[in-house]
mmCIF file of C-alpha atoms in Angstrom:
data_model
loop_
_atom_site.group_PDB
_atom_site.id
_atom_site.type_symbol
_atom_site.label_atom_id
_atom_site.label_comp_id
_atom_site.label_asym_id
_atom_site.label_seq_id
_atom_site.Cartn_x
_atom_site.Cartn_y
_atom_site.Cartn_z
ATOM 1 C CA MET A 1 36.942 19.490 60.890
ATOM 2 C CA LEU A 2 35.116 22.310 59.070
ATOM 3 C CA SER A 3 37.308 21.825 56.013
ATOM 4 C CA LEU A 4 36.489 18.109 55.974
ATOM 5 C CA LEU A 5 32.764 18.848 56.101
ATOM 6 C CA LEU A 6 33.069 21.334 53.231
ATOM 7 C CA ILE A 7 34.940 18.778 51.115
ATOM 8 C CA MET A 8 32.282 16.117 51.828
ATOM 9 C CA CYS A 9 29.444 18.488 50.897
ATOM 10 C CA MET A 10 31.155 19.517 47.669
ATOM 11 C CA ALA A 11 31.714 15.841 46.781
ATOM 12 C CA ALA A 12 28.049 15.093 47.426
ATOM 13 C CA LEU A 13 26.924 18.017 45.295
ATOM 14 C CA THR A 14 29.287 17.023 42.506
ATOM 15 C CA GLY A 15 27.958 13.455 42.615
ATOM 16 C CA CYS A 16 24.400 14.702 42.306
ATOM 17 C CA GLY A 17 25.402 16.839 39.352
ATOM 18 C CA LYS A 18 26.971 13.892 37.532
ATOM 19 C CA GLY A 19 23.908 11.774 38.113
ATOM 20 C CA SER A 20 21.575 14.366 36.556
ATOM 21 C CA GLU A 21 23.701 14.483 33.421
ATOM 22 C CA GLU A 22 23.710 10.733 32.862
ATOM 23 C CA LYS A 23 21.631 9.430 29.982
ATOM 24 C CA LYS A 24 18.358 7.831 30.938
ATOM 25 C CA THR A 25 18.542 4.055 30.475
ATOM 26 C CA SER A 26 14.937 3.095 31.173
ATOM 27 C CA TYR A 27 11.873 4.517 29.452
ATOM 28 C CA GLU A 28 8.239 3.809 30.243
ATOM 29 C CA ILE A 29 5.664 2.868 27.605
ATOM 30 C CA THR A 30 2.925 5.498 27.546
ATOM 31 C CA GLY A 31 0.580 3.990 24.948
ATOM 32 C CA GLU A 32 0.280 2.425 21.534
ATOM 33 C CA LEU A 33 -1.072 3.334 18.115
ATOM 34 C CA ALA A 34 -4.682 2.184 17.775
ATOM 35 C CA LEU A 35 -5.172 -0.031 14.711
ATOM 36 C CA ASP A 36 -8.485 -1.341 13.408
ATOM 37 C CA HIS A 37 -7.341 -3.809 10.760
ATOM 38 C CA ALA A 38 -3.593 -3.659 10.070
ATOM 39 C CA ASP A 39 -1.498 -6.491 11.491
ATOM 40 C CA GLN A 40 1.765 -6.024 9.616
ATOM 41 C CA PHE A 41 3.056 -3.259 11.888
ATOM 42 C CA SER A 42 2.592 -1.853 15.367
ATOM 43 C CA VAL A 43 3.743 1.278 17.190
ATOM 44 C CA GLU A 44 4.397 1.784 20.903
ATOM 45 C CA TYR A 45 4.809 5.248 22.411
ATOM 46 C CA TYR A 46 7.447 5.907 25.073
ATOM 47 C CA GLU A 47 8.009 8.825 27.375
ATOM 48 C CA GLY A 48 10.149 11.563 25.908
ATOM 49 C CA GLY A 49 8.521 11.242 22.474
ATOM 50 C CA TYR A 50 10.347 8.020 21.567
ATOM 51 C CA LYS A 51 8.505 5.406 19.513
ATOM 52 C CA HIS A 52 9.029 1.706 18.893
ATOM 53 C CA VAL A 53 7.905 0.515 15.448
ATOM 54 C CA HIS A 54 7.654 -3.221 14.875
ATOM 55 C CA ILE A 55 7.283 -4.600 11.334
ATOM 56 C CA ALA A 56 5.938 -8.109 10.822
ATOM 57 C CA ASP A 57 9.111 -9.173 9.016
ATOM 58 C CA GLY A 58 10.686 -9.208 12.486
ATOM 59 C CA THR A 59 12.454 -5.841 12.320
ATOM 60 C CA ASP A 60 12.233 -3.356 15.187
ATOM 61 C CA TYR A 61 12.880 0.368 14.876
ATOM 62 C CA VAL A 62 13.318 3.068 17.508
ATOM 63 C CA LEU A 63 12.346 6.561 16.382
ATOM 64 C CA ILE A 64 14.456 9.255 18.012
ATOM 65 C CA PRO A 65 12.690 12.641 18.200
ATOM 66 C CA GLU A 66 14.623 15.633 16.909
ATOM 67 C CA GLY A 67 17.041 16.856 19.582
ATOM 68 C CA ALA A 68 16.551 13.820 21.864
ATOM 69 C CA ALA A 69 19.297 11.549 23.159
ATOM 70 C CA ARG A 70 20.049 8.419 21.174
ATOM 71 C CA THR A 71 18.749 5.193 22.758
ATOM 72 C CA ASP A 72 17.537 1.742 21.743
ATOM 73 C CA LEU A 73 14.925 1.754 24.539
ATOM 74 C CA GLY A 74 16.379 -1.558 25.652
ATOM 75 C CA ILE A 75 15.058 -3.303 22.523
ATOM 76 C CA SER A 76 17.672 -5.787 21.372
ATOM 77 C CA GLY A 77 18.700 -5.421 17.726
ATOM 78 C CA ALA A 78 16.547 -2.355 17.117
ATOM 79 C CA VAL A 79 17.381 -0.140 14.139
ATOM 80 C CA ILE A 80 17.783 3.483 15.214
ATOM 81 C CA LEU A 81 15.907 6.032 13.092
ATOM 82 C CA GLN A 82 16.646 9.710 13.624
ATOM 83 C CA GLN A 83 13.777 12.109 13.000
ATOM 84 C CA PRO A 84 13.090 14.208 11.056
ATOM 85 C CA PHE A 85 13.492 12.233 7.848
ATOM 86 C CA LYS A 86 14.866 14.152 4.905
ATOM 87 C CA ASN A 87 15.550 13.046 1.338
ATOM 88 C CA ILE A 88 14.014 9.615 1.839
ATOM 89 C CA TYR A 89 14.884 7.046 -0.816
ATOM 90 C CA LEU A 90 11.485 5.637 -1.808
ATOM 91 C CA ALA A 91 11.703 2.344 -3.658
ATOM 92 C CA ALA A 92 8.201 1.237 -2.633
ATOM 93 C CA SER A 93 6.075 2.923 -5.286
ATOM 94 C CA SER A 94 2.841 1.934 -3.525
ATOM 95 C CA ALA A 95 3.734 4.301 -0.667
ATOM 96 C CA MET A 96 4.029 7.376 -2.894
ATOM 97 C CA ASP A 97 0.292 8.042 -2.751
ATOM 98 C CA LEU A 98 0.408 8.138 1.060
ATOM 99 C CA PHE A 99 3.164 10.765 0.981
ATOM 100 C CA VAL A 100 0.965 12.820 -1.343
ATOM 101 C CA ARG A 101 -2.043 12.447 0.956
ATOM 102 C CA LEU A 102 0.063 13.615 3.912
ATOM 103 C CA ASP A 103 1.444 16.580 1.963
ATOM 104 C CA SER A 104 4.954 15.191 2.459
ATOM 105 C CA LEU A 105 6.444 14.914 -1.029
ATOM 106 C CA ASP A 106 9.179 17.282 0.146
ATOM 107 C CA ARG A 107 10.473 14.494 2.423
ATOM 108 C CA ILE A 108 11.372 12.329 -0.595
ATOM 109 C CA GLY A 109 14.745 12.887 -2.258
ATOM 110 C CA THR A 110 15.152 9.905 -4.573
ATOM 111 C CA VAL A 111 12.978 7.176 -6.095
ATOM 112 C CA SER A 112 13.342 3.972 -8.095
ATOM 113 C CA THR A 113 10.311 4.564 -10.352
ATOM 114 C CA ARG A 114 10.532 6.760 -13.440
ATOM 115 C CA ALA A 115 8.274 9.778 -13.854
ATOM 116 C CA GLN A 116 6.439 8.268 -16.833
ATOM 117 C CA ASP A 117 5.654 5.153 -14.812
ATOM 118 C CA TYR A 118 3.727 7.103 -12.187
ATOM 119 C CA SER A 119 0.040 7.758 -12.739
ATOM 120 C CA ILE A 120 0.112 9.982 -9.636
ATOM 121 C CA GLU A 121 0.288 13.461 -11.112
ATOM 122 C CA GLU A 122 2.073 15.106 -8.176
ATOM 123 C CA ALA A 123 4.813 12.472 -8.133
ATOM 124 C CA ARG A 124 5.340 12.598 -11.880
ATOM 125 C CA ALA A 125 5.589 16.399 -11.823
ATOM 126 C CA ALA A 126 8.105 16.379 -8.945
ATOM 127 C CA ILE A 127 10.378 13.890 -10.718
ATOM 128 C CA GLU A 128 10.145 15.753 -14.016
ATOM 129 C CA ALA A 129 10.993 19.011 -12.221
ATOM 130 C CA GLY A 130 14.004 17.391 -10.540
ATOM 131 C CA THR A 131 12.887 18.030 -6.968
ATOM 132 C CA ILE A 132 12.773 14.236 -6.642
ATOM 133 C CA ARG A 133 15.489 12.324 -8.495
ATOM 134 C CA TYR A 134 15.138 8.972 -10.229
ATOM 135 C CA VAL A 135 18.200 6.871 -9.330
ATOM 136 C CA GLY A 136 17.586 3.672 -11.275
ATOM 137 C CA LYS A 137 15.602 0.512 -10.665
ATOM 138 C CA TYR A 138 15.256 -0.766 -7.110
ATOM 139 C CA SER A 139 17.552 -3.665 -8.000
ATOM 140 C CA ALA A 140 20.346 -1.385 -9.240
ATOM 141 C CA PRO A 141 20.145 2.057 -7.573
ATOM 142 C CA ASP A 142 22.771 4.756 -7.917
ATOM 143 C CA TYR A 143 24.114 4.513 -4.357
ATOM 144 C CA GLU A 144 26.304 7.599 -4.711
ATOM 145 C CA THR A 145 23.359 9.825 -5.596
ATOM 146 C CA VAL A 146 21.244 8.397 -2.781
ATOM 147 C CA LEU A 147 24.045 8.878 -0.266
ATOM 148 C CA ASN A 148 24.956 12.392 -1.450
ATOM 149 C CA SER A 149 21.323 13.473 -1.212
ATOM 150 C CA GLY A 150 21.580 13.258 2.582
ATOM 151 C CA CYS A 151 19.198 10.299 2.775
ATOM 152 C CA ASN A 152 18.549 9.010 6.290
ATOM 153 C CA LEU A 153 15.898 6.393 5.476
ATOM 154 C CA ALA A 154 15.232 3.990 2.595
ATOM 155 C CA ILE A 155 11.742 2.549 2.172
ATOM 156 C CA GLU A 156 11.730 -0.618 0.087
ATOM 157 C CA SER A 157 8.957 -2.868 -1.169
ATOM 158 C CA THR A 158 8.993 -6.583 -0.423
ATOM 159 C CA MET A 159 10.662 -7.043 -3.840
ATOM 160 C CA ILE A 160 13.909 -6.264 -2.028
ATOM 161 C CA THR A 161 13.855 -9.832 -0.731
ATOM 162 C CA HIS A 162 14.839 -10.885 -4.259
ATOM 163 C CA SER A 163 17.864 -8.570 -4.130
ATOM 164 C CA PRO A 164 19.081 -8.745 -0.512
ATOM 165 C CA GLN A 165 22.479 -7.336 -1.484
ATOM 166 C CA ILE A 166 20.799 -3.972 -2.157
ATOM 167 C CA ARG A 167 19.561 -3.721 1.415
ATOM 168 C CA GLU A 168 22.937 -4.827 2.723
ATOM 169 C CA GLU A 169 24.756 -2.149 0.727
ATOM 170 C CA LEU A 170 22.378 0.616 1.809
ATOM 171 C CA GLU A 171 22.845 -0.364 5.431
ATOM 172 C CA ARG A 172 26.620 -0.562 4.971
ATOM 173 C CA LEU A 173 26.465 3.040 3.762
ATOM 174 C CA GLY A 174 24.668 3.985 6.975
ATOM 175 C CA ILE A 175 21.176 4.256 5.466
ATOM 176 C CA PRO A 176 18.587 2.307 7.505
ATOM 177 C CA VAL A 177 16.033 0.321 5.501
ATOM 178 C CA LEU A 178 12.331 -0.169 6.260
ATOM 179 C CA VAL A 179 10.400 -2.705 4.174
ATOM 180 C CA GLU A 180 6.835 -1.733 3.207
ATOM 181 C CA ARG A 181 4.535 -4.705 3.853
ATOM 182 C CA SER A 182 1.096 -3.223 3.271
ATOM 183 C CA SER A 183 0.564 -5.738 0.441
ATOM 184 C CA TYR A 184 0.627 -8.504 3.062
ATOM 185 C CA GLU A 185 -2.387 -7.111 4.881
ATOM 186 C CA SER A 186 -5.340 -9.488 4.609
ATOM 187 C CA SER A 187 -7.850 -6.647 4.868
ATOM 188 C CA PRO A 188 -8.118 -3.804 2.313
ATOM 189 C CA LEU A 189 -8.666 -1.419 5.212
ATOM 190 C CA GLY A 190 -5.491 -2.813 6.757
ATOM 191 C CA ARG A 191 -3.639 -1.610 3.659
ATOM 192 C CA LEU A 192 -5.216 1.807 3.985
ATOM 193 C CA GLU A 193 -4.240 1.915 7.665
ATOM 194 C CA TRP A 194 -0.549 2.031 6.707
ATOM 195 C CA ILE A 195 -1.085 5.763 6.315
ATOM 196 C CA LYS A 196 -0.992 5.832 10.127
ATOM 197 C CA LEU A 197 2.552 4.435 10.106
ATOM 198 C CA TYR A 198 3.652 7.118 7.665
ATOM 199 C CA GLY A 199 1.929 9.642 9.895
ATOM 200 C CA VAL A 200 4.151 8.439 12.749
ATOM 201 C CA LEU A 201 7.320 8.516 10.651
ATOM 202 C CA LEU A 202 6.617 11.959 9.179
ATOM 203 C CA ASP A 203 5.127 13.620 12.268
ATOM 204 C CA ARG A 204 1.766 13.807 10.512
ATOM 205 C CA GLN A 205 -0.200 11.611 12.890
ATOM 206 C CA GLU A 206 -3.199 13.889 13.223
ATOM 207 C CA GLU A 207 -3.470 14.296 9.457
ATOM 208 C CA ALA A 208 -3.161 10.533 8.956
ATOM 209 C CA GLU A 209 -5.898 9.763 11.493
ATOM 210 C CA LYS A 210 -8.271 12.313 9.951
ATOM 211 C CA PHE A 211 -7.668 10.957 6.459
ATOM 212 C CA TYR A 212 -8.236 7.354 7.538
ATOM 213 C CA GLU A 213 -11.472 8.155 9.370
ATOM 214 C CA ALA A 214 -12.776 10.268 6.458
ATOM 215 C CA GLU A 215 -12.081 7.433 4.025
ATOM 216 C CA LYS A 216 -13.898 4.920 6.221
ATOM 217 C CA GLN A 217 -16.950 7.180 6.234
ATOM 218 C CA LYS A 218 -17.268 6.645 2.492
ATOM 219 C CA LEU A 219 -18.274 3.061 3.221
ATOM 220 C CA THR A 220 -21.383 4.178 5.131
ATOM 221 C CA LYS A 221 -23.338 4.380 1.890
ATOM 222 C CA VAL A 222 -22.262 0.856 0.992
ATOM 223 C CA THR A 223 -23.158 -0.546 4.415
ATOM 224 C CA GLU A 224 -26.575 1.095 4.397
ATOM 225 C CA GLY A 225 -27.248 0.069 0.815
ATOM 226 C CA LEU A 226 -26.333 -3.556 1.441
ATOM 227 C CA SER A 227 -28.531 -3.636 4.510
ATOM 228 C CA ALA A 228 -31.482 -2.560 2.342
ATOM 229 C CA ALA A 229 -30.545 -5.119 -0.336
ATOM 230 C CA ALA A 230 -29.925 -7.972 2.098
ATOM 231 C CA LYS A 231 -32.409 -10.325 0.434
ATOM 232 C CA LYS A 232 -31.046 -9.804 -3.072
ATOM 233 C CA GLU A 233 -28.766 -12.383 -4.617
ATOM 234 C CA ARG A 234 -25.173 -11.199 -4.709
ATOM 235 C CA PRO A 235 -23.917 -10.379 -8.239
ATOM 236 C CA THR A 236 -20.970 -12.477 -9.394
ATOM 237 C CA VAL A 237 -17.832 -10.672 -10.547
ATOM 238 C CA ALA A 238 -14.683 -11.667 -12.465
ATOM 239 C CA PHE A 239 -11.539 -9.518 -12.217
ATOM 240 C CA PHE A 240 -8.825 -10.379 -14.756
ATOM 241 C CA TYR A 241 -6.659 -9.501 -17.738
ATOM 242 C CA ILE A 242 -5.378 -11.452 -20.736
ATOM 243 C CA SER A 243 -1.595 -11.839 -20.621
ATOM 244 C CA SER A 244 0.631 -11.472 -23.668
ATOM 245 C CA ASN A 245 1.110 -15.257 -23.800
ATOM 246 C CA GLY A 246 -2.616 -15.914 -23.905
ATOM 247 C CA TYR A 247 -3.174 -16.924 -20.287
ATOM 248 C CA VAL A 248 -5.827 -15.281 -18.144
ATOM 249 C CA ASN A 249 -4.389 -13.551 -15.087
ATOM 250 C CA VAL A 250 -6.857 -13.565 -12.189
ATOM 251 C CA ARG A 251 -6.858 -12.582 -8.539
ATOM 252 C CA LYS A 252 -6.438 -15.410 -6.085
ATOM 253 C CA PRO A 253 -9.432 -16.141 -3.872
ATOM 254 C CA GLY A 254 -9.140 -14.195 -0.635
ATOM 255 C CA ASP A 255 -6.782 -11.518 -1.965
ATOM 256 C CA TYR A 256 -7.612 -7.878 -1.283
ATOM 257 C CA ILE A 257 -9.410 -7.313 -4.609
ATOM 258 C CA SER A 258 -11.720 -10.285 -4.119
ATOM 259 C CA THR A 259 -12.216 -9.102 -0.535
ATOM 260 C CA MET A 260 -13.254 -5.642 -1.768
ATOM 261 C CA ILE A 261 -15.748 -7.289 -4.125
ATOM 262 C CA ASP A 262 -17.186 -9.052 -1.088
ATOM 263 C CA MET A 263 -17.219 -5.807 0.948
ATOM 264 C CA ALA A 264 -19.185 -4.164 -1.878
ATOM 265 C CA GLY A 265 -21.832 -6.893 -1.814
ATOM 266 C CA GLY A 266 -20.565 -9.066 -4.644
ATOM 267 C CA SER A 267 -19.342 -12.615 -5.017
ATOM 268 C CA TYR A 268 -15.981 -13.323 -6.646
ATOM 269 C CA CYS A 269 -16.806 -15.935 -9.275
ATOM 270 C CA LEU A 270 -13.407 -17.638 -8.977
ATOM 271 C CA SER A 271 -13.653 -18.132 -5.221
ATOM 272 C CA GLU A 272 -13.408 -21.920 -5.610
ATOM 273 C CA LEU A 273 -10.244 -21.734 -7.685
ATOM 274 C CA LYS A 274 -7.410 -23.769 -6.182
ATOM 275 C CA ASP A 275 -3.972 -22.153 -5.901
ATOM 276 C CA GLU A 276 -1.427 -24.898 -6.367
ATOM 277 C CA SER A 277 1.589 -22.565 -6.530
ATOM 278 C CA GLN A 278 1.405 -21.565 -2.846
ATOM 279 C CA ASN A 279 3.502 -18.452 -3.545
ATOM 280 C CA ALA A 280 2.985 -15.010 -2.028
ATOM 281 C CA LEU A 281 1.657 -13.438 -5.223
ATOM 282 C CA SER A 282 -1.923 -12.155 -5.185
ATOM 283 C CA THR A 283 -2.530 -13.199 -8.799
ATOM 284 C CA MET A 284 -2.209 -16.389 -10.834
ATOM 285 C CA ASN A 285 -2.364 -17.406 -14.479
ATOM 286 C CA ILE A 286 -4.970 -19.940 -15.582
ATOM 287 C CA ASN A 287 -5.774 -21.308 -19.021
ATOM 288 C CA TRP A 288 -8.670 -20.026 -21.072
ATOM 289 C CA GLU A 289 -10.773 -23.157 -20.652
ATOM 290 C CA LYS A 290 -10.706 -22.877 -16.864
ATOM 291 C CA PHE A 291 -11.510 -19.161 -16.949
ATOM 292 C CA TYR A 292 -14.413 -19.791 -19.322
ATOM 293 C CA GLN A 293 -15.761 -22.411 -16.945
ATOM 294 C CA TYR A 294 -15.725 -20.035 -13.952
ATOM 295 C CA ALA A 295 -16.621 -16.708 -15.567
ATOM 296 C CA VAL A 296 -18.928 -17.323 -18.543
ATOM 297 C CA HIS A 297 -22.020 -16.816 -16.359
ATOM 298 C CA ALA A 298 -20.586 -13.983 -14.231
ATOM 299 C CA ASP A 299 -22.837 -10.937 -13.930
ATOM 300 C CA ILE A 300 -19.948 -8.484 -14.250
ATOM 301 C CA LEU A 301 -16.526 -8.584 -15.899
ATOM 302 C CA ILE A 302 -13.790 -6.165 -14.782
ATOM 303 C CA TYR A 303 -10.680 -5.937 -16.924
ATOM 304 C CA ASN A 304 -7.497 -5.011 -15.058
ATOM 305 C CA SER A 305 -5.631 -2.437 -17.162
ATOM 306 C CA THR A 306 -2.506 -2.222 -14.982
ATOM 307 C CA ILE A 307 -0.242 -4.486 -17.047
ATOM 308 C CA GLU A 308 -1.618 -4.624 -20.586
ATOM 309 C CA GLY A 309 -3.241 -1.169 -20.711
ATOM 310 C CA GLU A 310 -6.819 0.099 -20.813
ATOM 311 C CA LEU A 311 -9.452 -1.166 -23.235
ATOM 312 C CA ASP A 312 -11.620 1.241 -25.217
ATOM 313 C CA SER A 313 -14.561 -1.005 -26.000
ATOM 314 C CA VAL A 314 -16.000 -4.481 -25.725
ATOM 315 C CA ALA A 315 -14.587 -5.062 -29.211
ATOM 316 C CA ASP A 316 -11.087 -4.784 -27.737
ATOM 317 C CA LEU A 317 -11.997 -7.610 -25.394
ATOM 318 C CA THR A 318 -13.577 -9.885 -27.988
ATOM 319 C CA GLU A 319 -10.567 -9.345 -30.238
ATOM 320 C CA LYS A 320 -8.480 -11.022 -27.551
ATOM 321 C CA ASN A 321 -10.794 -14.038 -27.699
ATOM 322 C CA GLY A 322 -13.999 -14.285 -29.694
ATOM 323 C CA LEU A 323 -15.554 -16.597 -27.109
ATOM 324 C CA PHE A 324 -16.082 -13.591 -24.839
ATOM 325 C CA ARG A 325 -19.245 -13.076 -26.915
ATOM 326 C CA ASP A 326 -20.695 -16.071 -25.052
ATOM 327 C CA PHE A 327 -20.276 -14.377 -21.674
ATOM 328 C CA LYS A 328 -23.378 -13.211 -19.844
ATOM 329 C CA ALA A 329 -21.761 -9.906 -18.843
ATOM 330 C CA VAL A 330 -20.825 -9.130 -22.468
ATOM 331 C CA LYS A 331 -24.356 -9.870 -23.682
ATOM 332 C CA GLU A 332 -25.868 -7.689 -20.964
ATOM 333 C CA GLY A 333 -23.397 -4.799 -21.337
ATOM 334 C CA ARG A 334 -21.818 -5.087 -17.888
ATOM 335 C CA VAL A 335 -18.130 -5.086 -18.792
ATOM 336 C CA TYR A 336 -15.859 -2.601 -17.012
ATOM 337 C CA CYS A 337 -12.191 -1.655 -17.092
ATOM 338 C CA THR A 338 -9.977 -0.197 -14.372
ATOM 339 C CA HIS A 339 -8.229 3.132 -14.802
ATOM 340 C CA ALA A 340 -4.438 2.825 -14.818
ATOM 341 C CA ASN A 341 -4.096 4.748 -11.544
ATOM 342 C CA MET A 342 -6.199 2.383 -9.437
ATOM 343 C CA PHE A 343 -3.338 0.330 -8.016
ATOM 344 C CA GLN A 344 -0.800 3.140 -7.589
ATOM 345 C CA GLU A 345 -3.236 5.177 -5.514
ATOM 346 C CA SER A 346 -3.037 2.920 -2.491
ATOM 347 C CA SER A 347 -5.331 5.169 -0.470
ATOM 348 C CA ALA A 348 -8.169 4.448 -2.930
ATOM 349 C CA VAL A 349 -9.493 1.378 -1.110
ATOM 350 C CA CYS A 350 -12.805 2.873 -0.045
ATOM 351 C CA ASP A 351 -13.412 4.631 -3.360
ATOM 352 C CA VAL A 352 -12.902 1.315 -5.170
ATOM 353 C CA VAL A 353 -15.371 -0.426 -2.851
ATOM 354 C CA VAL A 354 -17.909 2.339 -3.535
ATOM 355 C CA ASP A 355 -17.326 1.961 -7.301
ATOM 356 C CA LEU A 356 -17.859 -1.799 -7.042
ATOM 357 C CA TYR A 357 -21.047 -1.317 -5.042
ATOM 358 C CA ARG A 358 -22.410 1.149 -7.590
ATOM 359 C CA ILE A 359 -21.824 -1.068 -10.635
ATOM 360 C CA MET A 360 -23.546 -3.945 -8.844
ATOM 361 C CA TYR A 361 -26.511 -2.166 -7.243
ATOM 362 C CA GLU A 362 -27.016 1.216 -8.933
ATOM 363 C CA ASP A 363 -27.856 2.215 -12.484
ATOM 364 C CA GLY A 364 -26.981 5.905 -12.221
ATOM 365 C CA ASP A 365 -25.005 7.889 -14.793
ATOM 366 C CA GLU A 366 -22.721 9.502 -12.209
ATOM 367 C CA PRO A 367 -19.059 8.934 -13.211
ATOM 368 C CA LEU A 368 -17.144 6.278 -11.348
ATOM 369 C CA THR A 369 -13.730 7.011 -9.827
ATOM 370 C CA TYR A 370 -11.533 4.044 -10.722
ATOM 371 C CA LEU A 371 -13.706 1.993 -13.078
ATOM 372 C CA PHE A 372 -15.404 2.799 -16.379
ATOM 373 C CA LEU A 373 -18.001 0.998 -18.448
ATOM 374 C CA LEU A 374 -16.764 -0.307 -21.789
ATOM 375 C CA LYS A 375 -18.725 0.812 -24.829
ATOM 376 C CA ASP A 376 -20.261 -1.869 -26.959
ATOM 377 C CA SER A 377 -18.454 -2.827 -30.145
ATOM 378 C CA GLU A 378 -20.765 -0.793 -32.385
ATOM 379 C CA SER A 379 -20.091 2.487 -30.567
ATOM 380 C CA LYS A 380 -16.314 2.238 -30.571
#
């Protein structure tokens, strides 16, 4: 009888031991990442340090903390991402600035943008030094180099939708892919808020939050200034460049540039322009006659230097079309050009809004950050 009792006790103890070693199958949600404007991603926190990242393209990711057991948290179809991330393949060039801001360039192993095509000094220097390797265009990467680098995450731009076989091959090689959708955010501050997602991915959440809040504070001056100027008529602004085939490329009404003009107290002069293409692009080409109709009386012209390069003077503009001499902004000396780094530095949203506010409401000589006033033709 005693022996039977001993055997039963040992069996009970053994059963308890097995149960304690079993992997946990249910995890409780402990909170979520607070977002002010972004709607293209969300993050839920789970006990044990696990995180569920949802991207608006319908993809779900489960972040596994270093040393934690692998689980999908019960989320069907979730892509498992193992932290920490090392030697990331970054094909979304717009995200590079956020890695720089989070002091995380060392997490990137390979890229699809050449050094000379980056206006971000830190990125260009890292690629030139070989600490980050260029592996070819996003549409034709050197898979072997990416794989041999030890990559455990590829970050692609939405351009990957035009080359779906690239994503499929990366995933076949065991490299999970996350598609950067900050360009789909309707709010400029929503774009900036993507730094919080990178903070989650890179374990830099505190740094990301501090950066975001500090950037938002820059808009205080704009808010206060616009409150004081509430009764003034809003200046009208055109943002454009002349394409190589002679068309005028403009921002679509409601895109993030026209929204920043509005945030800065201006009025986008092409706000009534109809977009018949209905594509996802934020820009459109229009003929000269239509541009003239909308922009000839605009208070301010801003030339986008990203594609065709920076202008040095108003003469450079009038050489593209002599009818620019009819424009109110040209006559009054209120023609500006963007610096080439404005669009690559995706964290620059608030600085751009401040620049826009200053050219519309201030006459100071303090240098701007991402815009510069074009000299008149006689001072070239």
